[in-house]
JSON list of C-alpha atoms in Angstrom, two decimals:
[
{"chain": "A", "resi": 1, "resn": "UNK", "atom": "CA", "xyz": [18.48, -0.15, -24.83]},
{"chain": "A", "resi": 2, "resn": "UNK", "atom": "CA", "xyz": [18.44, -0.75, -28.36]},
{"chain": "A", "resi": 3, "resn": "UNK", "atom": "CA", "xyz": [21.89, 1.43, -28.68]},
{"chain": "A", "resi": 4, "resn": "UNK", "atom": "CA", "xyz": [23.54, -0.45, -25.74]},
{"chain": "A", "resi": 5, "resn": "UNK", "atom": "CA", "xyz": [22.48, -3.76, -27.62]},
{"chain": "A", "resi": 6, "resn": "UNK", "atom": "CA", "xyz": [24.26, -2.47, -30.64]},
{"chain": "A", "resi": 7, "resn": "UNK", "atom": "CA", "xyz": [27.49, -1.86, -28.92]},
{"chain": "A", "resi": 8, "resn": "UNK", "atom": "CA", "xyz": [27.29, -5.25, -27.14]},
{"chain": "A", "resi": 9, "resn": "UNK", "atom": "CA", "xyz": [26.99, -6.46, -30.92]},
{"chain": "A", "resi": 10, "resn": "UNK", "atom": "CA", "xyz": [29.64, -5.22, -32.40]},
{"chain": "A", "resi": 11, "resn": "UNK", "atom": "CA", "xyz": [31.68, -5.80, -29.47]},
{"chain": "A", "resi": 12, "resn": "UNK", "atom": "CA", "xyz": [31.24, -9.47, -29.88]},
{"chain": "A", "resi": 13, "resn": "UNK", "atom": "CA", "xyz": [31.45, -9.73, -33.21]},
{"chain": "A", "resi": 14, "resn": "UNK", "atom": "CA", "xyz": [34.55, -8.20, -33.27]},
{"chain": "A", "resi": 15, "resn": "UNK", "atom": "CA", "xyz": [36.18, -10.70, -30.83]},
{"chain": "A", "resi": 16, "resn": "UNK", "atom": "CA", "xyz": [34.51, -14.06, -32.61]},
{"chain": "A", "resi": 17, "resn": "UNK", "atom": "CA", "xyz": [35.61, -12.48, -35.82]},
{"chain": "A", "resi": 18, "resn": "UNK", "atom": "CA", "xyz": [39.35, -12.76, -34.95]},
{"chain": "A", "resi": 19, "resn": "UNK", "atom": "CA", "xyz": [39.16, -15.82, -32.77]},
{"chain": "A", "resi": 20, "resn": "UNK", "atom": "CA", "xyz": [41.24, -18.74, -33.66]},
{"chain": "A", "resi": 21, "resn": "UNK", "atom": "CA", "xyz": [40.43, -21.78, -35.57]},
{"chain": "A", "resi": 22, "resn": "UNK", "atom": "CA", "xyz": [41.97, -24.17, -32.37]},
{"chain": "A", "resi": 23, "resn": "UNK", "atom": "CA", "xyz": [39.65, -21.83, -29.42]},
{"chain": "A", "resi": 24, "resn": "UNK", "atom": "CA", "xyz": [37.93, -24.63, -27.40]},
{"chain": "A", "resi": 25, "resn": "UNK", "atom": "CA", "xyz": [36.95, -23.17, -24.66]},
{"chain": "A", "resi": 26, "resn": "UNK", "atom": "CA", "xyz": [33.06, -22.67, -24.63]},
{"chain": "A", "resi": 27, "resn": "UNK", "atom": "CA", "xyz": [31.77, -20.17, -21.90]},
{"chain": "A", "resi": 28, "resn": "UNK", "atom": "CA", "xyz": [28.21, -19.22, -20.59]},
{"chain": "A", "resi": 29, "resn": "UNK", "atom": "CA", "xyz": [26.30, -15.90, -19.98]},
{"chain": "A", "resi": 30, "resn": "UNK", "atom": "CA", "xyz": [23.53, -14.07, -19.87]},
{"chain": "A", "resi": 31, "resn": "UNK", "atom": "CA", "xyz": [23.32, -10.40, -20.24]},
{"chain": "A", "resi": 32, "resn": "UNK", "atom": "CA", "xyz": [19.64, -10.11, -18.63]},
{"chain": "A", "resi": 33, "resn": "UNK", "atom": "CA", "xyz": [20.63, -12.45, -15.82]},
{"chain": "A", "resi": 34, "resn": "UNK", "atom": "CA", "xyz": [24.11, -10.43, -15.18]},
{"chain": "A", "resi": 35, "resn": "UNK", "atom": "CA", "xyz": [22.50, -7.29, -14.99]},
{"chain": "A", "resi": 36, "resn": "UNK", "atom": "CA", "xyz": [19.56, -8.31, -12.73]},
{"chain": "A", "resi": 37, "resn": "UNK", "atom": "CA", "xyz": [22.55, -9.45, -10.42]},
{"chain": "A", "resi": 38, "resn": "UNK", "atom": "CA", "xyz": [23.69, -6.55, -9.92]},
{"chain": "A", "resi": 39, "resn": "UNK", "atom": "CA", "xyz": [23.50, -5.16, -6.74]},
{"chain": "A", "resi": 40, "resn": "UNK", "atom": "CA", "xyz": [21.94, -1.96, -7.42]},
{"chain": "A", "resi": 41, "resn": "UNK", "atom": "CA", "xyz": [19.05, -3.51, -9.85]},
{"chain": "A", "resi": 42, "resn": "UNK", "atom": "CA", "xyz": [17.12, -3.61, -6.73]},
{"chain": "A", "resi": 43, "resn": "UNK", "atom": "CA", "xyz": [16.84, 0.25, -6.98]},
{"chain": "A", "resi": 44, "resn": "UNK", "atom": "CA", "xyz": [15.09, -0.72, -10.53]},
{"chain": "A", "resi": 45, "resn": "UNK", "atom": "CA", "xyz": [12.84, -2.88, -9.10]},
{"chain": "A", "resi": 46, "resn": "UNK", "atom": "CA", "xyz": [12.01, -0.64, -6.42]},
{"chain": "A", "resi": 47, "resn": "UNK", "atom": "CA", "xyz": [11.66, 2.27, -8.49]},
{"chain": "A", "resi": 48, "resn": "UNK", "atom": "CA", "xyz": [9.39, 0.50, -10.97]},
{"chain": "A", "resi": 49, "resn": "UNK", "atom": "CA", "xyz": [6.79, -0.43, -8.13]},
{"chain": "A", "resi": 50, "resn": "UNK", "atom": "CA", "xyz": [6.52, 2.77, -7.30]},
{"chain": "A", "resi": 51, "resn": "UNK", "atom": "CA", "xyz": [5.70, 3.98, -11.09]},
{"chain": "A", "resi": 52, "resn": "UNK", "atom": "CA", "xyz": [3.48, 1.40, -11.19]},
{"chain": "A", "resi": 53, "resn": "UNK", "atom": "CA", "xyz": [1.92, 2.18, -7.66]},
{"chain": "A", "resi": 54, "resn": "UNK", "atom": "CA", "xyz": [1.76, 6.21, -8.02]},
{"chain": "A", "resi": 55, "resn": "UNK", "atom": "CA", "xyz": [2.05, 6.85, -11.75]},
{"chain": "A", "resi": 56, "resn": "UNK", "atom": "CA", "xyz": [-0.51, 3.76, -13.40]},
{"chain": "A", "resi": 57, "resn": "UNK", "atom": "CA", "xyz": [-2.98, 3.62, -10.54]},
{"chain": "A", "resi": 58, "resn": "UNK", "atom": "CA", "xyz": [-3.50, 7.30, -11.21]},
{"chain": "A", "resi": 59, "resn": "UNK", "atom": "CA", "xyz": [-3.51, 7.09, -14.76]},
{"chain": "A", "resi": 60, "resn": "UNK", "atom": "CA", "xyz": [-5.84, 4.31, -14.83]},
{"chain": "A", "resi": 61, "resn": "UNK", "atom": "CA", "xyz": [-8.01, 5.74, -12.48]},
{"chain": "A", "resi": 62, "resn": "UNK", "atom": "CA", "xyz": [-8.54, 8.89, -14.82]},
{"chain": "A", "resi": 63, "resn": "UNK", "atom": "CA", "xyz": [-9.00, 7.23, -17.45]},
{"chain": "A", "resi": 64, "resn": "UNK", "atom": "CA", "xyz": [-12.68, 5.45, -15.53]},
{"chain": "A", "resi": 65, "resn": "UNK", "atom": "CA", "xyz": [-13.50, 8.66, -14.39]},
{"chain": "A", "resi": 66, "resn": "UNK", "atom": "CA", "xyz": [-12.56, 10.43, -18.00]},
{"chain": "A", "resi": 67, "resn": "UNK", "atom": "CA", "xyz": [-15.26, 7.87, -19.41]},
{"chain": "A", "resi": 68, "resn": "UNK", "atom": "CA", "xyz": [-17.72, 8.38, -17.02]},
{"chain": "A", "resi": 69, "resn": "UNK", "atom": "CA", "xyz": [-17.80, 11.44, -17.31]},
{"chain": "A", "resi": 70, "resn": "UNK", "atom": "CA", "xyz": [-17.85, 11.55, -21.16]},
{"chain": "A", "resi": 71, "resn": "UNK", "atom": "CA", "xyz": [-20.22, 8.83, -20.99]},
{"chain": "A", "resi": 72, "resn": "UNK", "atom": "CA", "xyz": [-23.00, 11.23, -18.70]},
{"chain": "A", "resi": 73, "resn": "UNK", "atom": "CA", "xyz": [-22.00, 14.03, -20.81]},
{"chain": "A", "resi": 74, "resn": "UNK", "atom": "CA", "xyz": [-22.92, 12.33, -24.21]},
{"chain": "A", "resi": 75, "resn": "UNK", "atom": "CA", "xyz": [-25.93, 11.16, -22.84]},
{"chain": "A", "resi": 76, "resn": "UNK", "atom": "CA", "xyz": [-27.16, 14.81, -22.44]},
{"chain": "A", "resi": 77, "resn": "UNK", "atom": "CA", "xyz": [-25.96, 16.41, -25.09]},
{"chain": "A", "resi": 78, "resn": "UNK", "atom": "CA", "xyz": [-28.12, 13.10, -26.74]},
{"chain": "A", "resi": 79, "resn": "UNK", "atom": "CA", "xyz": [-31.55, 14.33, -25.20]},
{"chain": "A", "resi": 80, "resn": "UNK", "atom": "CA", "xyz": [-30.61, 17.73, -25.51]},
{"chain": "A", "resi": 81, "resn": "UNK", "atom": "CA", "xyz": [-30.25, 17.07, -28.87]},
{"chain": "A", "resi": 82, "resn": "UNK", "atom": "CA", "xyz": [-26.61, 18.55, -29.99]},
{"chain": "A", "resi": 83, "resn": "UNK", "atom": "CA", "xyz": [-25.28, 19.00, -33.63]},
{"chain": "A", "resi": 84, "resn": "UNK", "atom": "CA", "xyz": [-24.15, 15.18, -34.79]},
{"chain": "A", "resi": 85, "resn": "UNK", "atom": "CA", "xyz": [-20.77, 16.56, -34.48]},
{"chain": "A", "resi": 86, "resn": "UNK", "atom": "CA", "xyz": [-20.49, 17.40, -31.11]},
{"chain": "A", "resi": 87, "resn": "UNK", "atom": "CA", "xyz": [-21.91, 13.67, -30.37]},
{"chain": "A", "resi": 88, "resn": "UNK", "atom": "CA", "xyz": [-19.27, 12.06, -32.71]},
{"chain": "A", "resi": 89, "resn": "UNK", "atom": "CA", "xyz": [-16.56, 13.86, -30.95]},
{"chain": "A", "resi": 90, "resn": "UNK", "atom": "CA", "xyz": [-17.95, 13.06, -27.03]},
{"chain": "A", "resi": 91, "resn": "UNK", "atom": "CA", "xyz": [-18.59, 9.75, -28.66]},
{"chain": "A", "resi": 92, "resn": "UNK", "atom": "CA", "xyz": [-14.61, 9.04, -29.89]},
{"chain": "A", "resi": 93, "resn": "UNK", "atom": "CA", "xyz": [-13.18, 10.60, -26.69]},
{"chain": "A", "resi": 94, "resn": "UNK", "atom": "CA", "xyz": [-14.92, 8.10, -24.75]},
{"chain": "A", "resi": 95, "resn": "UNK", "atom": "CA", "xyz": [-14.88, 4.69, -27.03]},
{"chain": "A", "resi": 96, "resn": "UNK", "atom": "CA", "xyz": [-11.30, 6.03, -26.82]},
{"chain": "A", "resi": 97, "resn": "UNK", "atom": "CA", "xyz": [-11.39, 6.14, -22.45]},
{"chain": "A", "resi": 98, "resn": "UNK", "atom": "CA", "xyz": [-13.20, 2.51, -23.06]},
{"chain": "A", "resi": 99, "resn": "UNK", "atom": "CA", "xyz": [-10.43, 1.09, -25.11]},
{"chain": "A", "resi": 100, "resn": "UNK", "atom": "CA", "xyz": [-8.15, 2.03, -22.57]},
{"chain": "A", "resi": 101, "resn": "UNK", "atom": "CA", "xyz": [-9.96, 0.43, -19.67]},
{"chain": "A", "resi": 102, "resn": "UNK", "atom": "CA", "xyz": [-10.24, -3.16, -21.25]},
{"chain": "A", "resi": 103, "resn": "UNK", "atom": "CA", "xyz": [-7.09, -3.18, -22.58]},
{"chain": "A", "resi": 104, "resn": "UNK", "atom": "CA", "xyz": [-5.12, -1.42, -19.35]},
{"chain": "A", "resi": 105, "resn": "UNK", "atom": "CA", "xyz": [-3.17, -4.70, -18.13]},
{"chain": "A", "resi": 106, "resn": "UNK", "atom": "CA", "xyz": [-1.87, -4.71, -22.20]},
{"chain": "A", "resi": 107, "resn": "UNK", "atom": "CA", "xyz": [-0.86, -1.17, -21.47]},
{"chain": "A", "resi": 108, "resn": "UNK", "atom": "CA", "xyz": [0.42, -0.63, -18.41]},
{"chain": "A", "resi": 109, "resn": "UNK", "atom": "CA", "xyz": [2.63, -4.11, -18.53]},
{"chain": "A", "resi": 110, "resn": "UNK", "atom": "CA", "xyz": [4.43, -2.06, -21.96]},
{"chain": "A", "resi": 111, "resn": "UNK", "atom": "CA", "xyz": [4.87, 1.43, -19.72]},
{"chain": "A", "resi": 112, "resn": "UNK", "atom": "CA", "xyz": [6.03, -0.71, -16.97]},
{"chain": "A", "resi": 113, "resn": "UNK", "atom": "CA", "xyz": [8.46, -2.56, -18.81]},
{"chain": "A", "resi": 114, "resn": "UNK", "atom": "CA", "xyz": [9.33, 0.56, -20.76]},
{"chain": "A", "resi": 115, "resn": "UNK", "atom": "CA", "xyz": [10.02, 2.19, -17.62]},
{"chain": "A", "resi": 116, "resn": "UNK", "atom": "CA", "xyz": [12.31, -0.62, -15.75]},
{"chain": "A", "resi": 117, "resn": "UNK", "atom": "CA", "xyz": [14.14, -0.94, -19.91]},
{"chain": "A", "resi": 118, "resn": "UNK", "atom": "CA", "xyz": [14.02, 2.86, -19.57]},
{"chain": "A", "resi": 119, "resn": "UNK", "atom": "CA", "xyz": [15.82, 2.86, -15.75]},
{"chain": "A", "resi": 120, "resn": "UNK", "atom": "CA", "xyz": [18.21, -0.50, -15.98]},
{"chain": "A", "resi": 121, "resn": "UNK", "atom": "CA", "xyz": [19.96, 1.04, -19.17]},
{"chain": "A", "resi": 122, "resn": "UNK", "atom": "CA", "xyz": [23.38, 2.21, -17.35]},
{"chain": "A", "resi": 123, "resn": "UNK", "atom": "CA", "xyz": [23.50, -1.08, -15.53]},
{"chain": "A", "resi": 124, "resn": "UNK", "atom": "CA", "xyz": [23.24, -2.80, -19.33]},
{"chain": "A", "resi": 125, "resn": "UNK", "atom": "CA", "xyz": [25.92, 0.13, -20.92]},
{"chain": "A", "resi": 126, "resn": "UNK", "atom": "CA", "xyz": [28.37, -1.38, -17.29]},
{"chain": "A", "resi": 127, "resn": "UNK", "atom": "CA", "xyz": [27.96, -4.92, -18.01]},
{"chain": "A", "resi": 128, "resn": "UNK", "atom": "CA", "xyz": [28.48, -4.94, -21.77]},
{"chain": "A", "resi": 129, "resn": "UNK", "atom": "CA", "xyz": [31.55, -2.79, -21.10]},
{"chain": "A", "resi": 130, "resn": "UNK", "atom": "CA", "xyz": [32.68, -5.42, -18.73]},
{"chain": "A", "resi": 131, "resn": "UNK", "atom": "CA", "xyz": [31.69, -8.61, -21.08]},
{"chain": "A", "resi": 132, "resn": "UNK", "atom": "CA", "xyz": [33.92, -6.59, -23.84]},
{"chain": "A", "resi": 133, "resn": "UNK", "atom": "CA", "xyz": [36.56, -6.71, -21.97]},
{"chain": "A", "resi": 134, "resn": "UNK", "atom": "CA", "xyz": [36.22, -10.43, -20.72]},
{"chain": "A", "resi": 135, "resn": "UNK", "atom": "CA", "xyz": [35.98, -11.23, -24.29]},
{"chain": "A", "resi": 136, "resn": "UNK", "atom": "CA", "xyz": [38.74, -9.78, -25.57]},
{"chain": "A", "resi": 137, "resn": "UNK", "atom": "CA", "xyz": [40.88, -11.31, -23.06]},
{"chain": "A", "resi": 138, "resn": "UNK", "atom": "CA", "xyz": [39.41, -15.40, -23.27]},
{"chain": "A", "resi": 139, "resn": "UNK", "atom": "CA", "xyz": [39.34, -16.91, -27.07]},
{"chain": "A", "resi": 140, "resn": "UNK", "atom": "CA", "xyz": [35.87, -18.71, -26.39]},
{"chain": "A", "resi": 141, "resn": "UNK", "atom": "CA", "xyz": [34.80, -20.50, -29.06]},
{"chain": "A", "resi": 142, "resn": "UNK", "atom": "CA", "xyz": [31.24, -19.71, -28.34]},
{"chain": "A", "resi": 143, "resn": "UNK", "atom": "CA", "xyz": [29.03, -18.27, -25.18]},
{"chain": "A", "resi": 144, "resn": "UNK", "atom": "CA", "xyz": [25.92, -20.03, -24.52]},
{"chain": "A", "resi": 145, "resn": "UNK", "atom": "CA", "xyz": [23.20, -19.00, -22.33]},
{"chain": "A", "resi": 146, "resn": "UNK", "atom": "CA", "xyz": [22.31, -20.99, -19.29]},
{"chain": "A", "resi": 147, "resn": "UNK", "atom": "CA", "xyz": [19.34, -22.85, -20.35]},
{"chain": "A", "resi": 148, "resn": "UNK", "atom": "CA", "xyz": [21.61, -24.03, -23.24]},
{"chain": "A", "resi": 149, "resn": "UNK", "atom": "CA", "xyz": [23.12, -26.04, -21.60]},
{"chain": "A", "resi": 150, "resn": "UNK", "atom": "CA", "xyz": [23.06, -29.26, -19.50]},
{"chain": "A", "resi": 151, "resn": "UNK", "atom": "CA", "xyz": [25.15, -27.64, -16.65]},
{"chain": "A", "resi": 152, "resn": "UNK", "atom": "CA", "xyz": [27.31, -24.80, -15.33]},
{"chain": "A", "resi": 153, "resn": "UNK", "atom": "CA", "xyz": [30.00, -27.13, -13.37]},
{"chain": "A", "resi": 154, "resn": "UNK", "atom": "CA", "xyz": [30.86, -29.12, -16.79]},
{"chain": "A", "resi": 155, "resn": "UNK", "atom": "CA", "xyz": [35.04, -29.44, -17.43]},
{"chain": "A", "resi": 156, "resn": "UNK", "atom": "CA", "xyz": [33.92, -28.36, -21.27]},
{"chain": "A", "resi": 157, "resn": "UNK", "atom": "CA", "xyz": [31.85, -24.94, -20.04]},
{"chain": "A", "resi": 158, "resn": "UNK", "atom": "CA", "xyz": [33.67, -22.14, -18.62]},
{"chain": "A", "resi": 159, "resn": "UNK", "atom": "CA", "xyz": [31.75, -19.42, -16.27]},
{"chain": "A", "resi": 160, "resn": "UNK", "atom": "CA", "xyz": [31.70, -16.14, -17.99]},
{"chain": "A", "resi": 161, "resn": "UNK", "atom": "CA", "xyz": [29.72, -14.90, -15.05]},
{"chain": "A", "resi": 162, "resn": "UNK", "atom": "CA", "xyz": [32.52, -14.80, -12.60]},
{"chain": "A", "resi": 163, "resn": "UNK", "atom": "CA", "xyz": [34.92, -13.12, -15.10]},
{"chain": "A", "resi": 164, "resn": "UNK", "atom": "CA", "xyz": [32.59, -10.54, -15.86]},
{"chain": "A", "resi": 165, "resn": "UNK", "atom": "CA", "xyz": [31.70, -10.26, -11.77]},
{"chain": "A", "resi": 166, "resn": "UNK", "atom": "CA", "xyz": [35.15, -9.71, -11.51]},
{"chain": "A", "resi": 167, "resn": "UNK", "atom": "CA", "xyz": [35.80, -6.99, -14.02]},
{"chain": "A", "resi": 168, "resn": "UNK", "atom": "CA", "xyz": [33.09, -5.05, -12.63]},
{"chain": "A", "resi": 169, "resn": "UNK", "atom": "CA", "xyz": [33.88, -5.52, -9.26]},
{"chain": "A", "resi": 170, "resn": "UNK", "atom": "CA", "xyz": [30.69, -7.02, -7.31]},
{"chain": "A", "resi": 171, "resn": "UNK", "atom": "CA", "xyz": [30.34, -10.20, -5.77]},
{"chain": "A", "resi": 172, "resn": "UNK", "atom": "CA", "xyz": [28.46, -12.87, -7.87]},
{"chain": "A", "resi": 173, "resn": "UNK", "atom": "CA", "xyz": [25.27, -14.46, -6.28]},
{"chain": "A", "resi": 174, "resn": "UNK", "atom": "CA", "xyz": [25.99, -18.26, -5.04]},
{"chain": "A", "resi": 175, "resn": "UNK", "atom": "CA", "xyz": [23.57, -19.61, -7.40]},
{"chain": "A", "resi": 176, "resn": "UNK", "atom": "CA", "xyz": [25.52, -18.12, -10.43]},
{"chain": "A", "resi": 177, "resn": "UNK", "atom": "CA", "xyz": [28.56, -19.30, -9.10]},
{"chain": "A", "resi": 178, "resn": "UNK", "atom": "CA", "xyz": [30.73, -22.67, -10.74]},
{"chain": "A", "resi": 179, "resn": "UNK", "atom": "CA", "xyz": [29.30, -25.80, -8.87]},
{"chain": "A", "resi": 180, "resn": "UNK", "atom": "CA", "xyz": [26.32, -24.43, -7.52]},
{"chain": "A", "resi": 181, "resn": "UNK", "atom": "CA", "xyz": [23.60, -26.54, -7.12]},
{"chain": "A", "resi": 182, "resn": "UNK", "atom": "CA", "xyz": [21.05, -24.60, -8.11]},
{"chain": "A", "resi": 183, "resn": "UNK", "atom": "CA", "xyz": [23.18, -23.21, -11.11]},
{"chain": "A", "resi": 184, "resn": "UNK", "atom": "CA", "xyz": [22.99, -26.71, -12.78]},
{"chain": "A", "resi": 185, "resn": "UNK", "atom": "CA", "xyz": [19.07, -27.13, -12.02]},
{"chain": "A", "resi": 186, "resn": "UNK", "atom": "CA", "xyz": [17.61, -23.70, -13.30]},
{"chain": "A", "resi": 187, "resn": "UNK", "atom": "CA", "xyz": [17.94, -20.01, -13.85]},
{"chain": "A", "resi": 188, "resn": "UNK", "atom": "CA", "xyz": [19.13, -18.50, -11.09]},
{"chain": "A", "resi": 189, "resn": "UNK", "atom": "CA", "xyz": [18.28, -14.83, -11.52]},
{"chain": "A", "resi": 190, "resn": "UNK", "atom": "CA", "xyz": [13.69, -14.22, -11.80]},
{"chain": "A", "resi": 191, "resn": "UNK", "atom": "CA", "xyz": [12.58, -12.03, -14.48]},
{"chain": "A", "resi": 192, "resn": "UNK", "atom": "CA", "xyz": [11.69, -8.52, -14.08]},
{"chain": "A", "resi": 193, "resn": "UNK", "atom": "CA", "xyz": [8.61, -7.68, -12.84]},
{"chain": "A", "resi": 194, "resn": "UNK", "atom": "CA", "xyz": [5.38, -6.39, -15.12]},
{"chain": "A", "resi": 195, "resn": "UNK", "atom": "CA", "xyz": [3.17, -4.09, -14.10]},
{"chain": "A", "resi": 196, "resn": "UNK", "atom": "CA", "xyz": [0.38, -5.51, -12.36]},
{"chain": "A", "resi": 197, "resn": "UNK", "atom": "CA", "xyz": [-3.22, -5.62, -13.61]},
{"chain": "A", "resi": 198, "resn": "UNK", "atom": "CA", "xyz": [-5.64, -3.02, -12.57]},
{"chain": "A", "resi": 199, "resn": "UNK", "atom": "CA", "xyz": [-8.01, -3.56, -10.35]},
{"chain": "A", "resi": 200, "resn": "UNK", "atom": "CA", "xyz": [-10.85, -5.76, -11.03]},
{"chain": "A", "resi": 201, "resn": "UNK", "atom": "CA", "xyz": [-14.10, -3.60, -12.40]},
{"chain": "A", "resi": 202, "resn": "UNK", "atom": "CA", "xyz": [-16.35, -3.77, -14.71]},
{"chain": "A", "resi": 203, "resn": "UNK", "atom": "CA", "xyz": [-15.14, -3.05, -18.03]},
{"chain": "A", "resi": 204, "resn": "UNK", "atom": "CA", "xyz": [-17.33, -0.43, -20.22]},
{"chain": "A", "resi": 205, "resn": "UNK", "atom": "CA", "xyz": [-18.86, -1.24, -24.03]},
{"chain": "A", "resi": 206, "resn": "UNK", "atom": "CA", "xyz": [-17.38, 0.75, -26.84]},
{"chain": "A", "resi": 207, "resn": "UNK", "atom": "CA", "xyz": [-20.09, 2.03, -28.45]}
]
């Protein structure tokens, strides 16, 4: 993601860099929105409920059963008296289970976003290929993100969306289309899903 970002970068600043002092044409876009509207991002959003589903379910659920286990195991090796070492390792591998319990919804919202980041990268490396293009063919004097902005429909704001629909040869949703109602009232396009939080039990006590 990071490397895709870079290209989009220098793409861009490469085509403001040589833009003219009389470009008056302002446009608007949004790489995130772009990409979740495209057609196949549903894949990503159906392949990222199933990590979450098959993948973090399981992993949470061995992590509870890694610290009870380590929790009924310390407590014997406590009566039975083990070397202080033994207990301090049992002891770290479960405050380390623990740790993972309380703070799973932290931690499986970052793998889950890691993974949809992780799967959505070609559609990113597509669309900043496209928006290249579209800006090295329109002297905008500046792109501006929906929510920076009163309105799509505006004489004064030019929709980059359609271009770059256009160059990559998909049909643009209504609602990011010039004069849409909805266009002018909010963003169109919901963020990505998170990874939902694990099921409600009682968190252990790091010890």
């Amino acid at each position: 993601m990071k490397k895709v970002l870079f290209v989009f970068l220098a793409v861009a600043g490469s085509v403001f860099a040589g833009s003219k002092a009389s470009a008056q044409k302002i446009g608007v876009f949004d790489l995130d929105i772009m990409v979740q509207a495209m057609p196949t991002y549903r894949n990503v959003d159906s392949l990222v409920q199933i990590y979450e589903r098959d993948s973090l379910a399981l992993e949470y659920d061995f992590n509870l059963k890694e610290y009870n286990r380590l929790d009924s195991s310390y407590k014997r090796d406590s009566a039975e008296k083990k070397p202080a070492a033994v207990l301090d390792y049992v002891k770290n591998q479960k405050n380390q289970m623990a740790a993972n319990i309380i703070y799973w919804q932290q931690i499986s919202q970052q793998k889950s976003q890691a993974k949809r980041q992780m799967l959505a990268n070609p559609l990113y490396e597509r669309v900043v290929a496209a928006y290249g293009k579209v800006l090295q063919a329109n002297n905008y004097l500046i792109v501006l993100k929906p929510d920076a902005i009163e309105f799509m429909g505006s004489n004064k704001v030019e929709n980059v969306f359609e271009k770059v629909a256009k160059q990559l040869g998909i049909v643009l949703p209504e609602q990011l289309r010039s004069g849409s109602a909805e266009a002018s009232e909010e963003k169109p396009v919901t963020k990505p899903q998170t990874a939902k939080p694990a099921p409600t039990k009682t968190a252990p006590k790091r010890q």
